[in-house]
Coordinates of C-alpha atoms in Angstrom, one line a residue:
Chain R
M1129 CA 28.8 -134.9 83.0
L1130 CA 29.0 -137.7 80.6
Y1131 CA 25.9 -139.9 80.1
A1132 CA 25.9 -143.4 78.9
I1133 CA 22.9 -144.3 76.8
L1134 CA 22.2 -148.0 76.8
C1135 CA 20.1 -149.5 74.1
Y1136 CA 17.5 -152.1 74.9
H1137 CA 15.0 -153.7 72.5
D1138 CA 13.2 -156.9 71.8
E1139 CA 15.5 -159.2 69.9
D1140 CA 12.7 -161.2 68.3
F1141 CA 11.5 -157.9 66.8
V1142 CA 14.9 -156.5 65.8
G1143 CA 15.8 -160.0 64.4
S1144 CA 12.7 -159.8 62.1
W1145 CA 13.7 -156.6 60.5
S1146 CA 14.5 -156.9 56.8
K1147 CA 17.9 -155.8 55.7
D1148 CA 16.3 -152.6 54.2
Q1149 CA 14.5 -151.8 57.5
D1150 CA 17.7 -152.3 59.4
E1151 CA 19.8 -150.2 57.1
A1152 CA 17.1 -147.5 57.2
V1153 CA 17.2 -147.3 61.0
M1154 CA 21.1 -147.2 61.0
K1155 CA 21.1 -144.4 58.4
K1156 CA 18.7 -142.3 60.5
L1157 CA 20.7 -143.0 63.7
A1158 CA 23.9 -141.9 61.8
V1159 CA 22.3 -138.5 61.1
V1160 CA 21.7 -138.0 64.8
Q1161 CA 25.2 -139.3 65.7
D1162 CA 26.8 -137.0 63.1
K1163 CA 25.2 -134.0 64.6
L1164 CA 26.5 -134.9 68.0
T1165 CA 30.0 -135.6 66.6
Q1166 CA 30.1 -132.2 64.9
Q1167 CA 29.3 -130.6 68.3
G1168 CA 32.1 -132.7 69.9
R1169 CA 29.7 -134.4 72.1
L1170 CA 29.8 -138.0 71.0
G1171 CA 32.0 -140.7 72.5
P1172 CA 32.2 -144.3 71.5
V1173 CA 29.2 -145.9 69.8
A1174 CA 28.9 -149.7 69.7
R1175 CA 26.2 -152.0 68.3
L1176 CA 26.4 -155.4 70.1
L1177 CA 25.9 -158.7 68.4
P1178 CA 22.8 -160.7 69.5
T1179 CA 22.7 -161.8 73.2
T1180 CA 23.1 -165.4 72.0
A1181 CA 26.7 -164.5 71.0
A1182 CA 27.4 -163.5 74.6
A1183 CA 29.0 -165.4 77.4
T1184 CA 28.9 -164.4 81.1
L1185 CA 31.7 -164.9 83.6
R1186 CA 30.4 -165.2 87.1
K1187 CA 33.2 -163.9 89.4
E1188 CA 33.1 -166.9 91.7
D1189 CA 36.2 -168.8 92.8
P1190 CA 37.0 -170.4 90.4
P1191 CA 35.1 -168.1 87.9
L1192 CA 32.3 -169.8 86.1
V1193 CA 31.5 -169.2 82.4
L1194 CA 27.9 -169.3 81.3
D1195 CA 26.2 -169.0 78.0
G1196 CA 24.2 -166.0 77.3
P1197 CA 23.5 -162.9 79.3
Y1198 CA 22.5 -164.6 82.5
A1199 CA 23.5 -161.9 84.9
E1200 CA 20.8 -161.9 87.6
T1201 CA 18.2 -159.1 87.3
K1202 CA 19.0 -157.9 90.8
E1203 CA 22.3 -156.8 89.4
Q1204 CA 22.4 -153.6 87.4
L1205 CA 24.6 -152.6 84.5
L1206 CA 27.3 -150.3 86.1
G1207 CA 29.6 -149.7 83.2
F1208 CA 31.4 -151.3 80.3
Y1209 CA 34.7 -151.9 78.7
I1210 CA 35.6 -152.2 75.0
V1211 CA 38.5 -154.5 74.6
D1212 CA 40.3 -155.8 71.5
C1213 CA 40.6 -159.5 71.7
K1214 CA 41.4 -162.3 69.2
N1215 CA 38.7 -164.6 70.4
L1216 CA 36.3 -165.5 73.2
D1217 CA 39.1 -167.2 75.3
E1218 CA 41.2 -164.0 75.2
A1219 CA 38.2 -161.9 76.2
L1220 CA 37.3 -164.2 79.0
D1221 CA 40.9 -164.0 80.3
V1222 CA 40.6 -160.2 80.4
A1223 CA 37.3 -160.5 82.2
R1224 CA 38.9 -162.9 84.7
D1225 CA 41.8 -160.5 85.4
L1226 CA 39.3 -157.7 86.0
G1227 CA 37.2 -160.0 88.1
A1228 CA 40.1 -161.0 90.2
V1229 CA 40.5 -157.5 91.5
N1230 CA 36.8 -156.6 91.7
P1231 CA 35.0 -159.4 93.4
G1232 CA 31.3 -160.2 93.1
G1233 CA 28.8 -159.8 90.3
A1234 CA 29.4 -160.9 86.7
Y1235 CA 30.8 -159.7 83.4
E1236 CA 28.8 -160.2 80.2
V1237 CA 31.3 -160.7 77.4
R1238 CA 29.4 -159.6 74.3
P1239 CA 31.0 -159.2 70.8
V1240 CA 30.6 -155.8 69.2
G1241 CA 29.1 -155.6 65.8
V1242 CA 29.8 -152.0 64.9
F1243 CA 32.2 -149.7 66.7
R1244 CA 32.8 -145.9 66.2
P1245 CA 35.4 -144.5 68.6
G1246 CA 34.0 -141.0 68.6
G1247 CA 36.0 -137.8 69.4
L1248 CA 35.1 -137.0 72.9
S1249 CA 37.7 -136.5 75.6
A1250 CA 36.1 -137.0 79.0
Chain D
M317 CA -1.5 -145.0 58.2
S318 CA 1.7 -144.7 56.0
E319 CA 3.3 -147.5 54.2
A320 CA 6.2 -147.4 56.5
D321 CA 4.0 -147.8 59.6
T322 CA 2.3 -150.9 58.0
A323 CA 5.7 -152.4 57.3
W324 CA 6.7 -152.0 61.0
I325 CA 3.5 -153.5 62.2
E326 CA 4.0 -156.4 59.8
T327 CA 7.4 -156.9 61.3
A328 CA 5.9 -157.0 64.8
L329 CA 3.4 -159.5 63.6
T330 CA 6.1 -161.7 62.0
S331 CA 8.2 -161.6 65.1
A332 CA 5.3 -162.5 67.4
R333 CA 4.1 -165.2 65.1
P334 CA 5.9 -168.3 66.4
Q335 CA 5.0 -167.6 70.0
A336 CA 1.4 -166.6 69.2
V337 CA 0.6 -169.5 66.8
G338 CA 2.4 -171.8 69.1
A339 CA 0.2 -170.8 72.1
L340 CA -3.0 -170.9 69.9
L341 CA -2.1 -174.3 68.8
R342 CA -1.8 -175.4 72.4
Y343 CA -5.4 -174.1 73.0
F344 CA -7.0 -175.5 69.9
R345 CA -4.8 -178.5 69.0
D346 CA -5.4 -177.9 65.4
L347 CA -3.1 -176.2 62.9
D348 CA -5.8 -174.7 60.7
T349 CA -7.8 -173.3 63.6
A350 CA -4.6 -171.8 65.3
E351 CA -3.5 -170.3 62.0
E352 CA -6.9 -168.8 61.3
A353 CA -7.2 -167.4 64.8
F354 CA -3.8 -165.8 64.4
Q355 CA -4.7 -164.3 61.1
N356 CA -7.9 -162.9 62.5
A357 CA -5.9 -161.4 65.4
C358 CA -3.5 -159.8 62.9
L359 CA -6.4 -158.2 61.0
R360 CA -7.6 -156.8 64.2
A361 CA -4.1 -155.5 65.0
L362 CA -3.8 -153.8 61.7
K363 CA -7.0 -151.9 62.5
T364 CA -6.4 -150.9 66.1
W365 CA -2.6 -150.6 66.5
P366 CA -2.2 -147.6 64.2
Q367 CA -4.8 -145.8 66.3
N368 CA -4.1 -146.9 69.8
G369 CA -0.4 -147.6 69.4
P370 CA 1.1 -151.1 69.6
P371 CA 0.5 -153.0 72.8
R372 CA 3.5 -153.5 75.2
D373 CA 3.5 -157.3 74.5
P374 CA 2.2 -157.8 70.9
A375 CA 2.5 -161.7 71.2
A376 CA 0.3 -161.8 74.3
W377 CA -2.2 -159.4 72.7
L378 CA -2.4 -161.6 69.6
I379 CA -2.8 -164.7 71.6
M380 CA -5.7 -163.3 73.6
V381 CA -7.5 -161.7 70.7
G382 CA -7.0 -164.7 68.5
R383 CA -8.3 -167.0 71.1
N384 CA -11.4 -165.0 71.7
V385 CA -12.2 -164.5 68.1
A386 CA -11.9 -168.3 67.5
I387 CA -14.1 -169.1 70.5
D388 CA -16.7 -166.6 69.3
E389 CA -16.7 -168.3 66.0
V390 CA -17.1 -171.7 67.4
R391 CA -20.1 -170.4 69.5
R392 CA -21.6 -168.7 66.5
A393 CA -21.2 -171.9 64.4
R394 CA -23.0 -173.8 67.1
K395 CA -25.9 -171.5 67.3
Q396 CA -26.1 -171.5 63.5
A397 CA -27.0 -167.8 63.8
P398 CA -26.5 -165.5 60.8
L399 CA -22.9 -164.1 61.0
P400 CA -22.9 -160.6 62.5
E401 CA -20.5 -157.9 61.3
D402 CA -16.9 -158.5 62.3
D403 CA -16.6 -155.4 64.3
Q404 CA -19.7 -156.2 66.3
A405 CA -18.7 -159.7 67.0
I406 CA -15.4 -158.8 68.6
S407 CA -16.3 -155.4 69.9
D408 CA -15.9 -156.6 73.5
L409 CA -12.2 -157.4 73.0
D410 CA -10.9 -153.9 73.2
D411 CA -8.0 -152.5 75.2
A412 CA -9.2 -154.2 78.4
E413 CA -8.0 -157.4 76.8
G414 CA -4.7 -155.8 76.0
A415 CA -4.1 -155.2 79.7
L416 CA -5.1 -158.8 80.5
A417 CA -2.9 -160.1 77.8
E418 CA 0.1 -158.5 79.3
R419 CA -0.3 -160.6 82.4
L420 CA -0.4 -163.7 80.3
D421 CA 1.7 -166.6 81.6
G422 CA 4.9 -166.8 79.7
S423 CA 6.1 -170.1 81.1
H424 CA 4.9 -172.0 78.1
Y425 CA 6.8 -169.7 75.7
R426 CA 9.7 -172.2 74.9
D427 CA 7.6 -175.3 74.7
D428 CA 5.0 -173.6 72.5
I429 CA 7.5 -172.6 69.9
L430 CA 9.3 -175.8 70.0
R431 CA 6.1 -177.8 69.6
L432 CA 5.1 -175.6 66.7
M433 CA 8.4 -176.2 65.0
F434 CA 8.4 -179.8 65.8
I435 CA 5.0 -180.4 64.2
C436 CA 6.3 -178.9 61.0
C437 CA 9.2 -181.3 60.9
H438 CA 7.1 -184.3 61.5
P439 CA 9.1 -187.4 60.5
Q440 CA 6.3 -188.8 58.4
L441 CA 6.6 -185.7 56.1
P442 CA 9.1 -185.7 53.2
A443 CA 11.7 -183.0 53.5
T444 CA 10.1 -180.7 50.9
Q445 CA 6.8 -180.8 52.8
Q446 CA 8.5 -180.1 56.1
I447 CA 10.2 -177.1 54.8
A448 CA 7.0 -175.8 53.1
L449 CA 4.9 -176.3 56.2
A450 CA 7.5 -174.6 58.5
L451 CA 7.8 -171.6 56.2
R452 CA 4.0 -171.3 56.1
I453 CA 3.2 -171.9 59.7
V454 CA 6.2 -170.8 61.7
S455 CA 7.5 -168.1 59.4
G456 CA 4.2 -167.0 58.0
L457 CA 5.5 -166.6 54.5
T458 CA 2.7 -166.5 51.9
V459 CA 2.1 -169.5 49.7
K460 CA 3.1 -167.3 46.8
Q461 CA 6.4 -166.4 48.4
I462 CA 7.1 -170.0 49.2
A463 CA 6.2 -171.1 45.7
R464 CA 8.5 -168.5 44.2
A465 CA 11.4 -169.6 46.4
F466 CA 10.9 -173.3 45.4
L467 CA 10.4 -172.3 41.7
V468 CA 7.0 -174.1 41.5
S469 CA 3.5 -172.9 40.8
E470 CA 1.4 -171.4 43.5
A471 CA -1.2 -174.2 43.0
A472 CA 1.4 -176.9 43.4
M473 CA 2.7 -175.3 46.6
E474 CA -0.8 -174.9 48.0
Q475 CA -1.4 -178.5 47.4
R476 CA 2.0 -179.5 49.0
I477 CA 1.1 -177.5 52.2
T478 CA -2.5 -178.8 52.3
R479 CA -1.2 -182.4 52.0
A480 CA 1.4 -181.8 54.8
K481 CA -1.3 -180.4 57.1
A482 CA -3.6 -183.3 56.5
K483 CA -0.8 -185.7 57.2
V484 CA 0.0 -183.9 60.5
A485 CA -3.7 -184.0 61.5
E486 CA -3.9 -187.7 60.7
A487 CA -0.8 -188.6 62.5
G488 CA -2.0 -186.9 65.7
T489 CA 0.5 -184.8 67.7
P490 CA 1.4 -185.2 71.3
F491 CA 0.6 -181.9 73.1
E492 CA 1.9 -182.6 76.6
T493 CA 4.9 -180.7 77.7
P494 CA 7.9 -182.7 76.4
G495 CA 10.3 -184.3 78.9
A496 CA 14.1 -183.9 78.7
V497 CA 14.8 -186.8 76.4
E498 CA 11.9 -186.0 74.1
R499 CA 12.9 -182.3 74.0
S500 CA 16.4 -183.1 72.9
E501 CA 15.1 -185.4 70.1
R502 CA 12.6 -182.7 69.0
L503 CA 15.4 -180.1 69.1
A504 CA 17.5 -182.2 66.8
G505 CA 14.6 -182.6 64.4
V506 CA 13.9 -178.9 64.5
A507 CA 17.6 -178.1 63.9
A508 CA 17.6 -180.4 60.9
M509 CA 14.5 -178.7 59.5
I510 CA 16.2 -175.3 59.8
Y511 CA 19.3 -176.7 58.1
L512 CA 17.1 -178.0 55.3
I513 CA 15.5 -174.6 54.8
F514 CA 18.9 -173.0 54.6
N515 CA 20.3 -175.6 52.2
E516 CA 17.3 -175.2 50.0
G517 CA 18.2 -171.5 49.6
Y518 CA 22.0 -171.9 49.6
S519 CA 22.0 -174.5 46.8
A520 CA 20.5 -171.9 44.4
S521 CA 22.3 -171.3 41.2
G522 CA 23.4 -167.9 40.0
D523 CA 20.1 -167.0 38.3
T524 CA 17.9 -168.1 41.2
A525 CA 20.2 -166.9 44.1
E526 CA 18.3 -163.6 44.6
I527 CA 14.9 -165.4 44.6
R528 CA 16.0 -168.0 47.1
K529 CA 17.9 -165.7 49.4
P530 CA 14.9 -165.2 51.7
L531 CA 15.1 -168.9 52.5
C532 CA 18.6 -168.5 53.9
E533 CA 17.6 -165.3 55.8
E534 CA 14.5 -167.1 57.3
A535 CA 16.6 -170.0 58.3
I536 CA 19.0 -167.7 60.1
R537 CA 16.1 -166.0 61.8
L538 CA 14.7 -169.3 63.0
A539 CA 18.1 -170.6 64.1
R540 CA 18.6 -167.4 66.2
L541 CA 15.2 -167.9 67.7
L542 CA 15.9 -171.5 68.6
L543 CA 19.2 -170.5 70.1
R544 CA 17.6 -167.9 72.3
L545 CA 15.3 -170.6 73.6
F546 CA 18.1 -173.0 74.2
Q547 CA 21.1 -170.8 75.0
S548 CA 23.4 -173.5 76.2
E549 CA 23.0 -176.1 73.5
P550 CA 26.3 -176.3 71.6
E551 CA 24.8 -178.0 68.5
I552 CA 22.3 -175.1 68.2
M553 CA 25.2 -172.7 68.5
G554 CA 27.0 -174.7 65.9
L555 CA 24.0 -174.8 63.5
T556 CA 23.5 -171.0 63.8
A557 CA 27.3 -170.4 63.4
L558 CA 27.4 -172.7 60.4
I559 CA 24.6 -171.0 58.4
L560 CA 25.8 -167.5 59.3
L561 CA 29.3 -168.3 58.2
Q562 CA 28.0 -169.8 54.9
H563 CA 25.5 -167.1 54.2
A564 CA 28.1 -164.4 54.9
R565 CA 29.8 -165.3 51.6
S566 CA 26.7 -165.0 49.5
A567 CA 27.6 -161.7 47.9
A568 CA 30.9 -163.3 46.6
R569 CA 29.6 -166.7 45.4
F570 CA 28.4 -165.8 41.9
A571 CA 29.9 -163.9 39.0
A572 CA 27.9 -161.4 37.1
D573 CA 27.1 -164.1 34.5
G574 CA 25.7 -166.3 37.2
S575 CA 28.6 -168.8 37.2
L576 CA 29.8 -170.2 40.6
I577 CA 32.9 -168.6 42.1
L578 CA 34.9 -171.2 44.1
L579 CA 35.9 -170.3 47.7
E580 CA 39.5 -169.7 46.8
D581 CA 38.6 -167.3 44.0
Q582 CA 36.1 -165.2 46.0
N583 CA 36.6 -161.6 46.7
R584 CA 36.8 -161.7 50.5
S585 CA 36.0 -158.1 50.9
L586 CA 32.5 -158.9 49.8
W587 CA 32.1 -161.3 52.7
N588 CA 29.7 -159.9 55.4
G589 CA 32.0 -159.1 58.4
T590 CA 29.2 -158.8 60.9
M591 CA 27.8 -162.2 60.1
I592 CA 31.2 -163.7 60.3
A593 CA 31.9 -162.1 63.6
E594 CA 28.6 -163.5 65.0
G595 CA 29.3 -167.0 63.6
L596 CA 32.9 -167.0 65.0
A597 CA 31.6 -165.9 68.4
L598 CA 29.1 -168.7 68.5
I599 CA 31.4 -171.4 67.4
D600 CA 34.0 -170.2 69.9
K601 CA 31.4 -170.5 72.6
A602 CA 30.2 -173.9 71.4
M603 CA 33.7 -175.4 71.4
R604 CA 34.1 -174.6 75.1
H605 CA 31.4 -177.2 75.9
R606 CA 33.5 -180.0 74.6
R607 CA 30.4 -181.8 73.3
S608 CA 31.1 -181.7 69.5
G609 CA 28.5 -182.6 67.0
P610 CA 28.2 -182.5 63.2
Y611 CA 27.0 -178.9 63.1
Q612 CA 29.8 -177.6 65.3
I613 CA 32.4 -179.4 63.3
Q614 CA 31.1 -178.1 60.0
A615 CA 30.9 -174.6 61.5
A616 CA 34.5 -174.9 62.8
I617 CA 35.5 -175.8 59.2
A618 CA 33.6 -172.8 57.9
A619 CA 35.2 -170.7 60.6
L620 CA 38.7 -171.6 59.5
H621 CA 37.9 -170.5 55.9
A622 CA 36.3 -167.3 57.3
R623 CA 39.4 -166.5 59.5
A624 CA 41.8 -166.8 56.6
P625 CA 42.6 -163.3 55.2
T626 CA 43.7 -165.0 51.9
P627 CA 43.1 -168.5 50.5
E628 CA 46.8 -169.2 50.9
E629 CA 46.6 -168.7 54.6
T630 CA 43.8 -171.2 55.1
D631 CA 44.7 -173.7 57.8
W632 CA 44.1 -176.9 55.7
A633 CA 45.8 -179.2 58.2
Q634 CA 43.2 -178.3 60.8
I635 CA 40.4 -178.6 58.2
D636 CA 41.7 -182.0 57.4
L637 CA 41.6 -183.0 61.1
L638 CA 38.0 -181.6 61.4
Y639 CA 36.8 -183.5 58.4
G640 CA 38.4 -186.6 60.1
A641 CA 36.3 -185.9 63.2
L642 CA 33.2 -185.4 61.0
E643 CA 33.8 -188.8 59.3
V644 CA 33.6 -190.3 62.8
V645 CA 30.4 -188.7 64.0
Q646 CA 28.7 -188.6 60.6
P647 CA 30.4 -191.0 58.2
S648 CA 29.5 -190.4 54.6
P649 CA 31.3 -190.6 51.3
V650 CA 30.4 -187.0 50.7
V651 CA 32.3 -186.0 53.9
T652 CA 35.3 -188.1 52.8
L653 CA 35.2 -186.3 49.4
N654 CA 35.3 -183.0 51.1
R655 CA 38.1 -184.1 53.3
A656 CA 40.0 -185.1 50.1
V657 CA 40.2 -181.4 49.1
A658 CA 41.9 -180.6 52.4
V659 CA 44.2 -183.6 52.0
S660 CA 45.2 -182.5 48.5
K661 CA 46.4 -179.1 50.0
V662 CA 48.3 -180.8 52.9
R663 CA 49.6 -183.9 51.3
G664 CA 49.2 -183.4 47.6
P665 CA 46.9 -184.6 44.9
Q666 CA 48.0 -188.3 44.8
A667 CA 47.2 -188.8 48.5
A668 CA 43.8 -187.1 47.9
L669 CA 43.1 -189.3 44.8
D670 CA 44.0 -192.4 46.8
L671 CA 41.5 -191.3 49.4
I672 CA 38.6 -190.9 47.0
E673 CA 39.1 -193.9 44.6
P674 CA 37.3 -196.3 46.9
L675 CA 34.2 -193.9 47.0
A676 CA 33.6 -194.4 43.2
P677 CA 30.9 -197.0 43.5
K678 CA 28.9 -195.0 46.1
L679 CA 29.3 -191.7 44.3
A680 CA 28.9 -193.0 40.8
N681 CA 26.1 -190.4 40.2
Y682 CA 27.4 -187.5 42.2
F683 CA 28.4 -184.4 40.3
H684 CA 31.0 -183.2 42.8
F685 CA 32.8 -186.6 42.8
Y686 CA 33.8 -186.3 39.2
G687 CA 34.5 -182.6 39.5
V688 CA 36.9 -183.1 42.4
R689 CA 38.4 -186.3 40.8
G690 CA 39.0 -184.4 37.6
A691 CA 40.8 -181.6 39.5
F692 CA 43.1 -184.0 41.3
L693 CA 43.9 -185.8 38.0
M694 CA 44.6 -182.5 36.3
Q695 CA 47.0 -181.5 39.1
L696 CA 48.8 -184.8 38.5
G697 CA 49.1 -184.0 34.8
R698 CA 46.9 -187.0 33.9
N699 CA 44.9 -184.8 31.6
D700 CA 43.2 -187.5 29.5
E701 CA 41.7 -189.1 32.6
A702 CA 40.8 -185.7 34.0
R703 CA 38.9 -184.9 30.8
I704 CA 36.9 -188.1 31.1
A705 CA 36.0 -187.2 34.7
F706 CA 35.0 -183.6 33.8
D707 CA 32.8 -184.9 31.0
R708 CA 31.0 -187.2 33.4
A709 CA 30.6 -184.3 35.8
I710 CA 28.9 -182.1 33.2
A711 CA 26.6 -184.9 32.4
L712 CA 25.6 -185.0 36.1
A713 CA 25.5 -181.3 36.8
N714 CA 22.4 -180.1 38.6
T715 CA 22.5 -176.4 37.6
S716 CA 23.8 -174.5 34.6
A717 CA 26.3 -172.9 36.9
E718 CA 27.8 -176.2 37.9
A719 CA 28.1 -177.3 34.3
A720 CA 29.7 -173.9 33.3
H721 CA 32.2 -174.3 36.1
I722 CA 33.4 -177.7 34.9
R723 CA 33.5 -176.4 31.3
M724 CA 35.9 -173.8 32.5
H725 CA 38.2 -176.6 33.8
I726 CA 38.0 -178.4 30.5
D727 CA 38.9 -175.3 28.6
R728 CA 41.9 -174.9 30.8
L729 CA 42.9 -178.5 30.0
I730 CA 42.5 -177.9 26.3
R731 CA 44.5 -174.7 26.5
D732 CA 47.3 -176.5 28.5
N733 CA 47.3 -179.5 26.1
Q734 CA 48.0 -177.3 23.1
P735 CA 51.6 -177.6 21.7
K736 CA 53.8 -175.2 23.4
G737 CA 55.0 -172.2 21.4
A738 CA 58.3 -170.5 21.5
D739 CA 57.5 -168.9 24.9
G740 CA 57.6 -172.6 26.1
N741 CA 55.4 -172.8 29.1
P742 CA 55.7 -176.5 30.0
K743 CA 53.0 -176.7 32.6
Q744 CA 52.5 -180.4 32.5
G745 CA 56.2 -181.2 32.9
T746 CA 56.5 -179.5 36.2
K747 CA 53.6 -181.2 37.8
A748 CA 54.5 -183.6 40.5
K749 CA 53.6 -187.2 39.7

């Protein structure tokens, strides 16, 4: 069974970390990640850019693009894609294509800050 | 408590500060009282958090405790009773208050922070006082830290902040919840204040760049905070993108000897990729609103520089168009001067020179005007005139880095003007007239 571990934190707090504090945390995380990698148990790891960099595509007809992660709280995170796109327009196009075959809900399009592909085969 | 624990608690206090001081200001309607109440709450937090663990909502905890301590103090002062020990006076504010605090109404969150920021950028304050006050009140930097960043003495900075506070108190501040029009005016004022803080740090020279870097970082933190409060404001996206994209280049802007490295000569691998990615994401999003403004246009220009893998691949034609748009929304000879650089890349130095000649009377004392003019003249092979322009630029240079940069141009001219030897490298002759 594969488990997704989703990271939540207060952005006001994380945004107030000094560069040194941030680097220290990332270094300690890397130690944990490396151990899992060596055991062949780690898949992709991504650190997302701040929520303010996100846009949300509501899968209405026509689809509606909103600023920020405005997906309603009654909706739950059900999965995620990592897609390589040149810019926001291209990413939204992909989201639109996905939405066209999967009605309802919303996609939050959130730029990735750090990405490690990992070595896990599911 | 270990040093590392203290550092994390201090980060929590910093991040809760705008909301907590903003709310305390709403209660007490006085900056000094609000600030003092917050500081008392912080002292209390430093004592209890390491033992009991941090509360679930630090800001609410600090607001509640700060408010109670201040009310206690007012009561005490009224009774004129001798001051009891700190711990006795606030012993009734233990964890029960923490639980209460977590149910605190969050609906004022946005307005409290905006009001706090707005008070600091009061139009009656000169820019330097606005910045100093914001860094003290909103960011919570110590007077010593601010004085260091501004390269002035602690006493002078203390005086500047005290004066700013007195002026704010004198002017009186509207505390009612702002309406839509007022909010957008305030928002523009707050954005301008954040931009000023950033520029204060960004305009540092090589030898002061490290000292003033915290100003840039604080401006970015405040811009991100403002954007979280107003997620659909394209100009706030533009402002945040602009300062992220500018600051992303900071590691490449100065040589080891402190001299300025021009954009085209910078080592692009030193640019901060994550910051650029965030800036690009924000400007992409802002542009979709089709409500452009000066910050967005400047960010779009910075984005074109950031997107170019090499200087040669810079989209100068697009930059020229964007400066044209900026001239419309924010006409200024400095904008035209910047545009001229793009024009020189697209249509050559003569077209650029024609564009800036009419600016001479307005920019007679502007360092960059003569630097840019000298560069165009040099490209046209008019070396004597270029030399005069560069001499004037040196006389007007604000920092030693600026002067050193122009001296480098002059050295190049002198070198090029020397009689050519047998290797015959006729640089002048090949220049287009």
